[in-house]
mmCIF file of C-alpha atoms and ligand atoms in Angstrom:
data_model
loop_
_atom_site.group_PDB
_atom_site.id
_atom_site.type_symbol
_atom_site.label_atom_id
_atom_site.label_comp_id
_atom_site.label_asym_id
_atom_site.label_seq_id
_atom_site.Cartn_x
_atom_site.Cartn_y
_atom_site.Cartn_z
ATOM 1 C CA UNK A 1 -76.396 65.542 75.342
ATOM 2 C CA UNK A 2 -77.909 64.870 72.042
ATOM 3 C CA UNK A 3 -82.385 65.497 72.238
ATOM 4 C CA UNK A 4 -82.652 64.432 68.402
ATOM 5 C CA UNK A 5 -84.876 61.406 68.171
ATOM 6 C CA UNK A 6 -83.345 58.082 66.638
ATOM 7 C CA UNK A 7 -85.685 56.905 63.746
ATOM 8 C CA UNK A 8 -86.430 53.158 63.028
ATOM 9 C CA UNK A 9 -88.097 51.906 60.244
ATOM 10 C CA UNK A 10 -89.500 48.151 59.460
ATOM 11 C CA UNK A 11 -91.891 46.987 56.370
ATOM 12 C CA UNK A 12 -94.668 46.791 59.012
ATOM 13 C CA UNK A 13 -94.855 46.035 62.596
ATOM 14 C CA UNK A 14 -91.602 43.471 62.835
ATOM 15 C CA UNK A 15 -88.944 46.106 63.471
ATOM 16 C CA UNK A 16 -91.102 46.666 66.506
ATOM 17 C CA UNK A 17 -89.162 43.306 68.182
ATOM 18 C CA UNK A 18 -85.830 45.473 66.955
ATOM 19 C CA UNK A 19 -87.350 48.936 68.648
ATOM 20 C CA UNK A 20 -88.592 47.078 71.781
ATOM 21 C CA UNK A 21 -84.691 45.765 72.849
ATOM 22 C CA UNK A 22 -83.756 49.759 71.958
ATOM 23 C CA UNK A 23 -86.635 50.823 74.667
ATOM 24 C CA UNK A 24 -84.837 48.523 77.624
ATOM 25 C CA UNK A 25 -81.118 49.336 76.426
ATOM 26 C CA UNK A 26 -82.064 53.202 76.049
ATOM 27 C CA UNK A 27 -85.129 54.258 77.597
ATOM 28 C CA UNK A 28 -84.109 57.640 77.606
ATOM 29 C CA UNK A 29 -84.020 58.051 73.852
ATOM 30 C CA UNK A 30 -86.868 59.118 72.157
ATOM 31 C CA UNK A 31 -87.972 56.939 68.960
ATOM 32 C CA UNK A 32 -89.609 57.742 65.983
ATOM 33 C CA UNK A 33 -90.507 54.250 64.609
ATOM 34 C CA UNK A 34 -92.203 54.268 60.814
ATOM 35 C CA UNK A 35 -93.661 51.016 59.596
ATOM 36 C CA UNK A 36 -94.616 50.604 55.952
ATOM 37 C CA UNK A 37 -97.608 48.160 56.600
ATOM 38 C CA UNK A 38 -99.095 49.729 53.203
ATOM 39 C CA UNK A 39 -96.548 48.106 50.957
ATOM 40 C CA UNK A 40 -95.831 44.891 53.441
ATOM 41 C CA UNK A 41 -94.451 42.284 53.188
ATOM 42 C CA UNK A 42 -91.097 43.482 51.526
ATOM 43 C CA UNK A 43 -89.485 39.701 51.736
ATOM 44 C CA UNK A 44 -91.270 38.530 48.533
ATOM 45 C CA UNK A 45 -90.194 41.441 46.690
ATOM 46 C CA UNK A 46 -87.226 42.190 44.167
ATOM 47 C CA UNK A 47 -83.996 43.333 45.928
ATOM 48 C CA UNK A 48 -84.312 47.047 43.595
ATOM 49 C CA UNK A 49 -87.888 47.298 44.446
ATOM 50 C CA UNK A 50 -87.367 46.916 48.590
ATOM 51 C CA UNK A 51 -84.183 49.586 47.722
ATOM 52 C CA UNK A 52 -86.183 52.212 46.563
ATOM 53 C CA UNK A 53 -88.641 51.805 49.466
ATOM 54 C CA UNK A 54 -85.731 51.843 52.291
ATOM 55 C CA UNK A 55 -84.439 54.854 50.301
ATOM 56 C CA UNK A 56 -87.473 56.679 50.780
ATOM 57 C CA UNK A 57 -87.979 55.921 54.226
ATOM 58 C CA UNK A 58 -85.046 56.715 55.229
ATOM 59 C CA UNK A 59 -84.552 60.084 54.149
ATOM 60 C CA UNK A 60 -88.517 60.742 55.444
ATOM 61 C CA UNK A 61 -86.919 60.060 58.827
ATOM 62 C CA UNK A 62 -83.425 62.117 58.357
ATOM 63 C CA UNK A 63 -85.767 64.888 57.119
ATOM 64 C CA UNK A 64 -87.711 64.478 60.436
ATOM 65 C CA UNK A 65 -84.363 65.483 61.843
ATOM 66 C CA UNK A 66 -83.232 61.816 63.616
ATOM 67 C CA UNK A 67 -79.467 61.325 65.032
ATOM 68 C CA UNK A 68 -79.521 58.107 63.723
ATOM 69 C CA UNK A 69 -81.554 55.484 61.494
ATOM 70 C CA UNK A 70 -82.043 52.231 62.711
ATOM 71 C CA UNK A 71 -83.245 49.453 59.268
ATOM 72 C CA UNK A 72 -85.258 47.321 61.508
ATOM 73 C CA UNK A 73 -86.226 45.269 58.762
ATOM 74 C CA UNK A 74 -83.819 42.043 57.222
ATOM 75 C CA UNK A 75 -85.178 42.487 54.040
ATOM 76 C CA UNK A 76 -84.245 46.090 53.805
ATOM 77 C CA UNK A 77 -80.786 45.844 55.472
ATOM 78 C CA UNK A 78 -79.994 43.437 52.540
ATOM 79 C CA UNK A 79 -81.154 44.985 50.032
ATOM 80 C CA UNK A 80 -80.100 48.556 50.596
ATOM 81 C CA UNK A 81 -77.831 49.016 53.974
ATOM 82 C CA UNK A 82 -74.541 50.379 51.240
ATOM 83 C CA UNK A 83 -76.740 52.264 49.317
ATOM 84 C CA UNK A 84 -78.132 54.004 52.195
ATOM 85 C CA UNK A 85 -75.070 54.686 53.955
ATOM 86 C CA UNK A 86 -73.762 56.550 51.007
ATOM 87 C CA UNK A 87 -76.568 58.950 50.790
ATOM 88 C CA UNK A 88 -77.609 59.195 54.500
ATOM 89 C CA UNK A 89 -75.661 62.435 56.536
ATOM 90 C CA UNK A 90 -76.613 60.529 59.484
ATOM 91 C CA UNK A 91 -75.279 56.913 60.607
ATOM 92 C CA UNK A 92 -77.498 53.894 59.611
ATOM 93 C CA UNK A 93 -77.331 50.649 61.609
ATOM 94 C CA UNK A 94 -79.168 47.373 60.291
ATOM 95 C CA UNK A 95 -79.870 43.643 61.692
ATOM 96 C CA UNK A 96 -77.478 42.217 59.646
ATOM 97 C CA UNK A 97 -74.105 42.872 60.762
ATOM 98 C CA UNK A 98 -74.834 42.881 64.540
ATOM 99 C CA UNK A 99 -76.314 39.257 64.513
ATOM 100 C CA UNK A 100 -73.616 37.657 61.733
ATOM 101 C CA UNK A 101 -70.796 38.642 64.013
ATOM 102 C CA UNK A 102 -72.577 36.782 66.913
ATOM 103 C CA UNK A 103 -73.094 34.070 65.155
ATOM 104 C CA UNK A 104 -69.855 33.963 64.536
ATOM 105 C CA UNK A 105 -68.778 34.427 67.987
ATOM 106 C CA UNK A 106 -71.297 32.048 68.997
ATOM 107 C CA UNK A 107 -70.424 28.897 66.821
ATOM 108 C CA UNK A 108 -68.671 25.968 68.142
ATOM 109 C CA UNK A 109 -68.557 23.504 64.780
ATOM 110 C CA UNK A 110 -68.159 26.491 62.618
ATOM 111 C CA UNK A 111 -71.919 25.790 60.799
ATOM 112 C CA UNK A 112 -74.205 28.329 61.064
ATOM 113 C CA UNK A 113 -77.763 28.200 59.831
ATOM 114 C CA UNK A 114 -80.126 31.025 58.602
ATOM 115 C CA UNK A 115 -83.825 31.215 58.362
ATOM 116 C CA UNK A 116 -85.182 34.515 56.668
ATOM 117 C CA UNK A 117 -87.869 36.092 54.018
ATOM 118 C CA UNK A 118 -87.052 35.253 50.342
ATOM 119 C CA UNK A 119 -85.697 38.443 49.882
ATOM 120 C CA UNK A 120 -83.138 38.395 52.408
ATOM 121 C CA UNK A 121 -81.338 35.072 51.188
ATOM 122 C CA UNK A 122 -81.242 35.688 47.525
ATOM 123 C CA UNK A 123 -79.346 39.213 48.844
ATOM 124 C CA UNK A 124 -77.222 36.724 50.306
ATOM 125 C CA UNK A 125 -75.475 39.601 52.655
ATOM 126 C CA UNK A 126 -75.519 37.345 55.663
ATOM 127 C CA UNK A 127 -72.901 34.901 54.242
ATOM 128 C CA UNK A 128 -70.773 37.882 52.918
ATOM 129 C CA UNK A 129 -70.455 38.980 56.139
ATOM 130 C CA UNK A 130 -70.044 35.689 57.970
ATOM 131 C CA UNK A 131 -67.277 34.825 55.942
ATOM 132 C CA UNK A 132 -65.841 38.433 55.970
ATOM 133 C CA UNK A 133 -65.024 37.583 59.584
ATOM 134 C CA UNK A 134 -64.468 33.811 59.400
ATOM 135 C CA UNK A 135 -63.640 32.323 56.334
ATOM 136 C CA UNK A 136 -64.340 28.255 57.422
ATOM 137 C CA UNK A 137 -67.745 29.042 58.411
ATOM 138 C CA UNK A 138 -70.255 27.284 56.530
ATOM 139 C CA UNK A 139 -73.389 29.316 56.252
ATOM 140 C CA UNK A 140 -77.147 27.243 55.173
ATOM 141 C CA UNK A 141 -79.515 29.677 54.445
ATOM 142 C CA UNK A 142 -83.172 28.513 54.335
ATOM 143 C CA UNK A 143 -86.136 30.992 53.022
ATOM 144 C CA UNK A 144 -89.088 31.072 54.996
ATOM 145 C CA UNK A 145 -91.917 32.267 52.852
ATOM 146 C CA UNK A 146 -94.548 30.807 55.276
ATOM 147 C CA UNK A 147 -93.402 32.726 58.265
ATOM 148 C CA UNK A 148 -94.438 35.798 58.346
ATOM 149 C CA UNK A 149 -97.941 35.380 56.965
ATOM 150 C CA UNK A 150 -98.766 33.197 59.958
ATOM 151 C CA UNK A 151 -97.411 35.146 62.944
ATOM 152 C CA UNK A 152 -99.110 37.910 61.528
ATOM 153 C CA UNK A 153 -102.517 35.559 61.374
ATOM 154 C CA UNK A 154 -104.828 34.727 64.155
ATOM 155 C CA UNK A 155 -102.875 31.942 65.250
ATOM 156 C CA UNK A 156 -99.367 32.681 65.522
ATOM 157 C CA UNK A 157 -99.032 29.740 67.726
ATOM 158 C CA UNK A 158 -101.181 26.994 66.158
ATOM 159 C CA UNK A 159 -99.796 23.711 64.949
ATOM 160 C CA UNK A 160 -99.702 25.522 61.122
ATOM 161 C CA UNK A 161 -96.974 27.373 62.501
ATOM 162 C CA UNK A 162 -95.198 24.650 64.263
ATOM 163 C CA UNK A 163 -95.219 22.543 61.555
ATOM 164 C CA UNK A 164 -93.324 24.801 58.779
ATOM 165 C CA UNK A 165 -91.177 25.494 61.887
ATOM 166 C CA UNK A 166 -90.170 21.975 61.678
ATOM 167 C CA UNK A 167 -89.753 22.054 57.731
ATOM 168 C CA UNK A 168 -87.264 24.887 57.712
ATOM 169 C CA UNK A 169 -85.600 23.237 60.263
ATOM 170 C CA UNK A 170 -85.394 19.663 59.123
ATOM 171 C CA UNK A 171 -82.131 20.473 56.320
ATOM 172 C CA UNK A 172 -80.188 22.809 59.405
ATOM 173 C CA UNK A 173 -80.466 20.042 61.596
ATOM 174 C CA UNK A 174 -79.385 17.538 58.831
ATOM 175 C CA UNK A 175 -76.471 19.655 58.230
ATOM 176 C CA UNK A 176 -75.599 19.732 62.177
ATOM 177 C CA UNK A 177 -75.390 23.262 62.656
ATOM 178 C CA UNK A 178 -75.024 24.542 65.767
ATOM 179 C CA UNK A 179 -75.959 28.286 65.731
ATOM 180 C CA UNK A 180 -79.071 29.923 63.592
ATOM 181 C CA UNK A 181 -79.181 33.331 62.409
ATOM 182 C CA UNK A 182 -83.026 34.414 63.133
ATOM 183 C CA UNK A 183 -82.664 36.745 60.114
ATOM 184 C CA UNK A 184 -86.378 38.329 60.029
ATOM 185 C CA UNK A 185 -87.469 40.741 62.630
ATOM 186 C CA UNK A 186 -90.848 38.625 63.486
ATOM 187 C CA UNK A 187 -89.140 35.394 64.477
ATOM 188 C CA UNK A 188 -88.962 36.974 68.030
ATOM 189 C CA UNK A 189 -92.051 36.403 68.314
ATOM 190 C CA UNK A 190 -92.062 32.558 68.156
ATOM 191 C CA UNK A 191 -89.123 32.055 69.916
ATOM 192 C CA UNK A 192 -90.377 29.632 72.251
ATOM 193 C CA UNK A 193 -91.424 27.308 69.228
ATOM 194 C CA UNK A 194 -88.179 27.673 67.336
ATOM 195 C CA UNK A 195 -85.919 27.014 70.595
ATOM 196 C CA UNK A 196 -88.047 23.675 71.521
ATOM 197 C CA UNK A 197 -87.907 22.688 67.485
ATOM 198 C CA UNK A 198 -83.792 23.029 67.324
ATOM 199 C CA UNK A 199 -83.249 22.008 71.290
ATOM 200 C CA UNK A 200 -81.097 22.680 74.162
ATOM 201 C CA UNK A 201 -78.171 22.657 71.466
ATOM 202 C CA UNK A 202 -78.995 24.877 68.865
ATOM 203 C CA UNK A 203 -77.780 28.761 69.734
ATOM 204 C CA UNK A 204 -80.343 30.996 68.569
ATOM 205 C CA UNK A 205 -79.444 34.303 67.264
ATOM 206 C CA UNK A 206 -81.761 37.458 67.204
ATOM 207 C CA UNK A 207 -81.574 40.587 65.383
ATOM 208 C CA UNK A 208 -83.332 42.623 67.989
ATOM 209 C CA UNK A 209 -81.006 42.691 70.742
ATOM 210 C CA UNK A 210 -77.771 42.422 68.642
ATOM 211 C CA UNK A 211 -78.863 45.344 66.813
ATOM 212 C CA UNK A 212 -79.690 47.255 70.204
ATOM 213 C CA UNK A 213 -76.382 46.981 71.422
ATOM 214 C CA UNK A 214 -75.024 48.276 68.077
ATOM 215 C CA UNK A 215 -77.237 51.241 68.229
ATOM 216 C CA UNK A 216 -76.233 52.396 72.113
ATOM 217 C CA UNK A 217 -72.675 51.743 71.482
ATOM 218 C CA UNK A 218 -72.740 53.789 68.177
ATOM 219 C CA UNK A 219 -74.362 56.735 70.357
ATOM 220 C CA UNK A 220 -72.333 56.838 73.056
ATOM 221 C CA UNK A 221 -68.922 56.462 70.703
ATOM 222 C CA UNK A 222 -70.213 59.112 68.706
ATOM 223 C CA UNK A 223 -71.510 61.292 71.548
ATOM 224 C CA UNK A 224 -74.999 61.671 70.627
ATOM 225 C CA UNK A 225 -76.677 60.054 73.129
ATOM 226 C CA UNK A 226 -79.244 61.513 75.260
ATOM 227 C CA UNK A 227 -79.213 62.719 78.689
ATOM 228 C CA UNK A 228 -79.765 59.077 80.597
ATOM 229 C CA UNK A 229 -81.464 60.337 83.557
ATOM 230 C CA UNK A 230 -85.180 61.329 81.346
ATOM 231 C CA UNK A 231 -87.539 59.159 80.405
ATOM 232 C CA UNK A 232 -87.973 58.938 76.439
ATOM 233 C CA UNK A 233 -90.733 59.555 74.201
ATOM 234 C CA UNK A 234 -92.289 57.672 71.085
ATOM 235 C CA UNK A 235 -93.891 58.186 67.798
ATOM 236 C CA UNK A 236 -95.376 55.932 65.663
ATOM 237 C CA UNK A 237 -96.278 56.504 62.239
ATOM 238 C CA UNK A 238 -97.559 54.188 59.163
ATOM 239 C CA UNK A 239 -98.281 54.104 55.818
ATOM 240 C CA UNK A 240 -100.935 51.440 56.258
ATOM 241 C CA UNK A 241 -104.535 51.653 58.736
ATOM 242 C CA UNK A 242 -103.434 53.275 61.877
ATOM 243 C CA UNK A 243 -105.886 50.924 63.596
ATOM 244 C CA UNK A 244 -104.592 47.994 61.722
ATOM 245 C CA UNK A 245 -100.945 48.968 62.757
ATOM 246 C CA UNK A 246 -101.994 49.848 66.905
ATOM 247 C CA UNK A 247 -103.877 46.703 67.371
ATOM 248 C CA UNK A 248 -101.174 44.205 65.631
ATOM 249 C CA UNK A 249 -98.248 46.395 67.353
ATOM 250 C CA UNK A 250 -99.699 46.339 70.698
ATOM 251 C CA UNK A 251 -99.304 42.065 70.273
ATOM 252 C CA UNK A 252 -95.581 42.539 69.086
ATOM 253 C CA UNK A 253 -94.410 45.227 71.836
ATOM 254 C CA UNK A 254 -96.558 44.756 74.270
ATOM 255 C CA UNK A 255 -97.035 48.004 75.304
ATOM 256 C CA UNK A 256 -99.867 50.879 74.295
ATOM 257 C CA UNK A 257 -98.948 52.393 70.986
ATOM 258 C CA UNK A 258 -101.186 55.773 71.854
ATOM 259 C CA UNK A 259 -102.052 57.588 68.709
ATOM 260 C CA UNK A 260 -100.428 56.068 65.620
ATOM 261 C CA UNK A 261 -100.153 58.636 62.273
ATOM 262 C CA UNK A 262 -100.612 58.206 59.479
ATOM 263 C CA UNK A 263 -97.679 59.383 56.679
ATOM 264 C CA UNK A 264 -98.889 59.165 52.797
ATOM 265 C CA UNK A 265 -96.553 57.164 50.225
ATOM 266 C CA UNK A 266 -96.579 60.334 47.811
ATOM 267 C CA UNK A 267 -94.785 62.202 51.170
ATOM 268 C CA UNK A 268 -92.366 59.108 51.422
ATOM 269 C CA UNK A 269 -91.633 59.614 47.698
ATOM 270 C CA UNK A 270 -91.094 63.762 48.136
ATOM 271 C CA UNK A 271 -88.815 63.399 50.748
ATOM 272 C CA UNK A 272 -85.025 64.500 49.744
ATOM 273 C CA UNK A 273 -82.879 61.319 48.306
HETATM 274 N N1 DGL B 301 -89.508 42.887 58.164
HETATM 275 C C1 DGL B 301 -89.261 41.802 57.234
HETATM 276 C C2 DGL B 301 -87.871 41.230 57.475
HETATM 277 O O1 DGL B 301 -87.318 41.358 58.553
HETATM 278 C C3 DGL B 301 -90.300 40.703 57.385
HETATM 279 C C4 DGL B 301 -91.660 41.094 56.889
HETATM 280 C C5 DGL B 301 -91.686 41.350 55.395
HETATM 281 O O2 DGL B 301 -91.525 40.412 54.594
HETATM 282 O O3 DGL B 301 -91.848 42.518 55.027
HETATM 283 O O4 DGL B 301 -87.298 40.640 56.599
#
């Protein structure tokens, strides 16, 4: 039995989505989850720039003494996942793998399509990987630089939302895919919006529970999981307003975030590379 928490980090509150399919897979882990909400959103940002904040973060949390790191966070998975590997002790798991082998799995016509922050296409991971596993897969990536601004607004559901919905879509459904990679950790929470834009037809593909799976099989494999009959316990911690953070992560995990701390950039920054 391993006690060490598992540490999951996210530009803001998205990763949440990624930390809530962890909670019903493991709930006897205990989380530490860190969102960056001071320096959100990381999708409109240069690939080095996003780097050198997942490199902080991520030895923060190994220096907080987590069995594993979980990049909840698209943006960051493409930008730094092989950097972060090499200087990480302990394993690192992002969104990106986990969810381009489903896609794979999952498509019939062999055309997959991909909606994500700026940041995450012009990485352009997700079609490495796709065609790492399947060569003929053709993979139609479409930025989404409208997204995240309005979940995170008053009204995630109103017909501002629904209508770049259907302007993303429009060029996947012209080119007939079959199977869309959800590649930013807040499309979760409009899922009923995207499934009724792309239909019955359209597979949808999340990073949350694909990623969840990845993490409790990489546990158990390498024998740190925790002992499964406890009940876990979380932190949450922020670079942005606490209150800020508890009252938008409440809406994304539905659950009561208790007392959410506050962590300084200049401590990110001091923690050992
Ligand atoms: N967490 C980011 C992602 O999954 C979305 C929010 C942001 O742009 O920082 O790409």
């Amino acid at each position: 039995m391993d006690p060490r928490p598992v540490g999951v980090f996210d530009s803001g509150t998205g990763g949440l989505t990624v930390l809530h399919e962890c909670l019903v897979t493991m709930p006897h882990e205990d989380f530490i989850y860190l969102g960056d909400l001071a320096r959100l959103p990381y999708g409109p940002r240069p690939l080095d720039e996003i780097r050198r904040y997942a490199g902080e973060i991520a030895g923060y949390l190994e220096a907080q003494g987590v069995k594993l790191v979980v990049a909840a966070c698209n943006a960051a998975t493409s930008a730094a996942l092989p950097e972060l590997q090499e200087r990480l002790e302990v394993p690192i798991v992002g969104v990106i793998t986990p969810e381009a082998h489903a896609a794979v799995q999952t498509t019939r016509n062999r055309r997959i399509g991909l909606l994500a922050t700026q940041a995450t296409v012009t990485a352009g991971r997700y079609a490495e990987l796709v065609h790492t596993l399947d060569a003929g897969v053709r993979l139609f990536p479409v930025a989404c630089p409208r997204l995240v601004p309005l979940i995170e607004s008053d009204e995630p559901f109103g017909a501002e939302t629904v209508e770049a919905v259907r302007e993303y879509a429009a060029p996947l459904k012209e080119a007939r895919v079959d199977t869309v990679i959800l590649g930013c950790t807040h499309y979760p929470l409009i899922r009923p919006i995207l499934q009724r834009v792309f239909g019955r037809g359209v597979t949808l593909v999340f990073s949350a529970e694909e990623t969840a799976r990845e993490v409790t099989e990489t546990l158990e494999r390498k024998g740190f999981a925790n002992d499964p009959g406890r009940e876990g316990v979380y932190r949450f911690l922020t670079t942005g307003d606490p209150e800020r953070f508890r009252t938008i992560g409440e809406r994304f995990l539905q659950l009561p975030l208790g007392e959410v701390e506050h962590v300084a950039i200049a401590e990110l920054e001091a923690a050992p590379a």
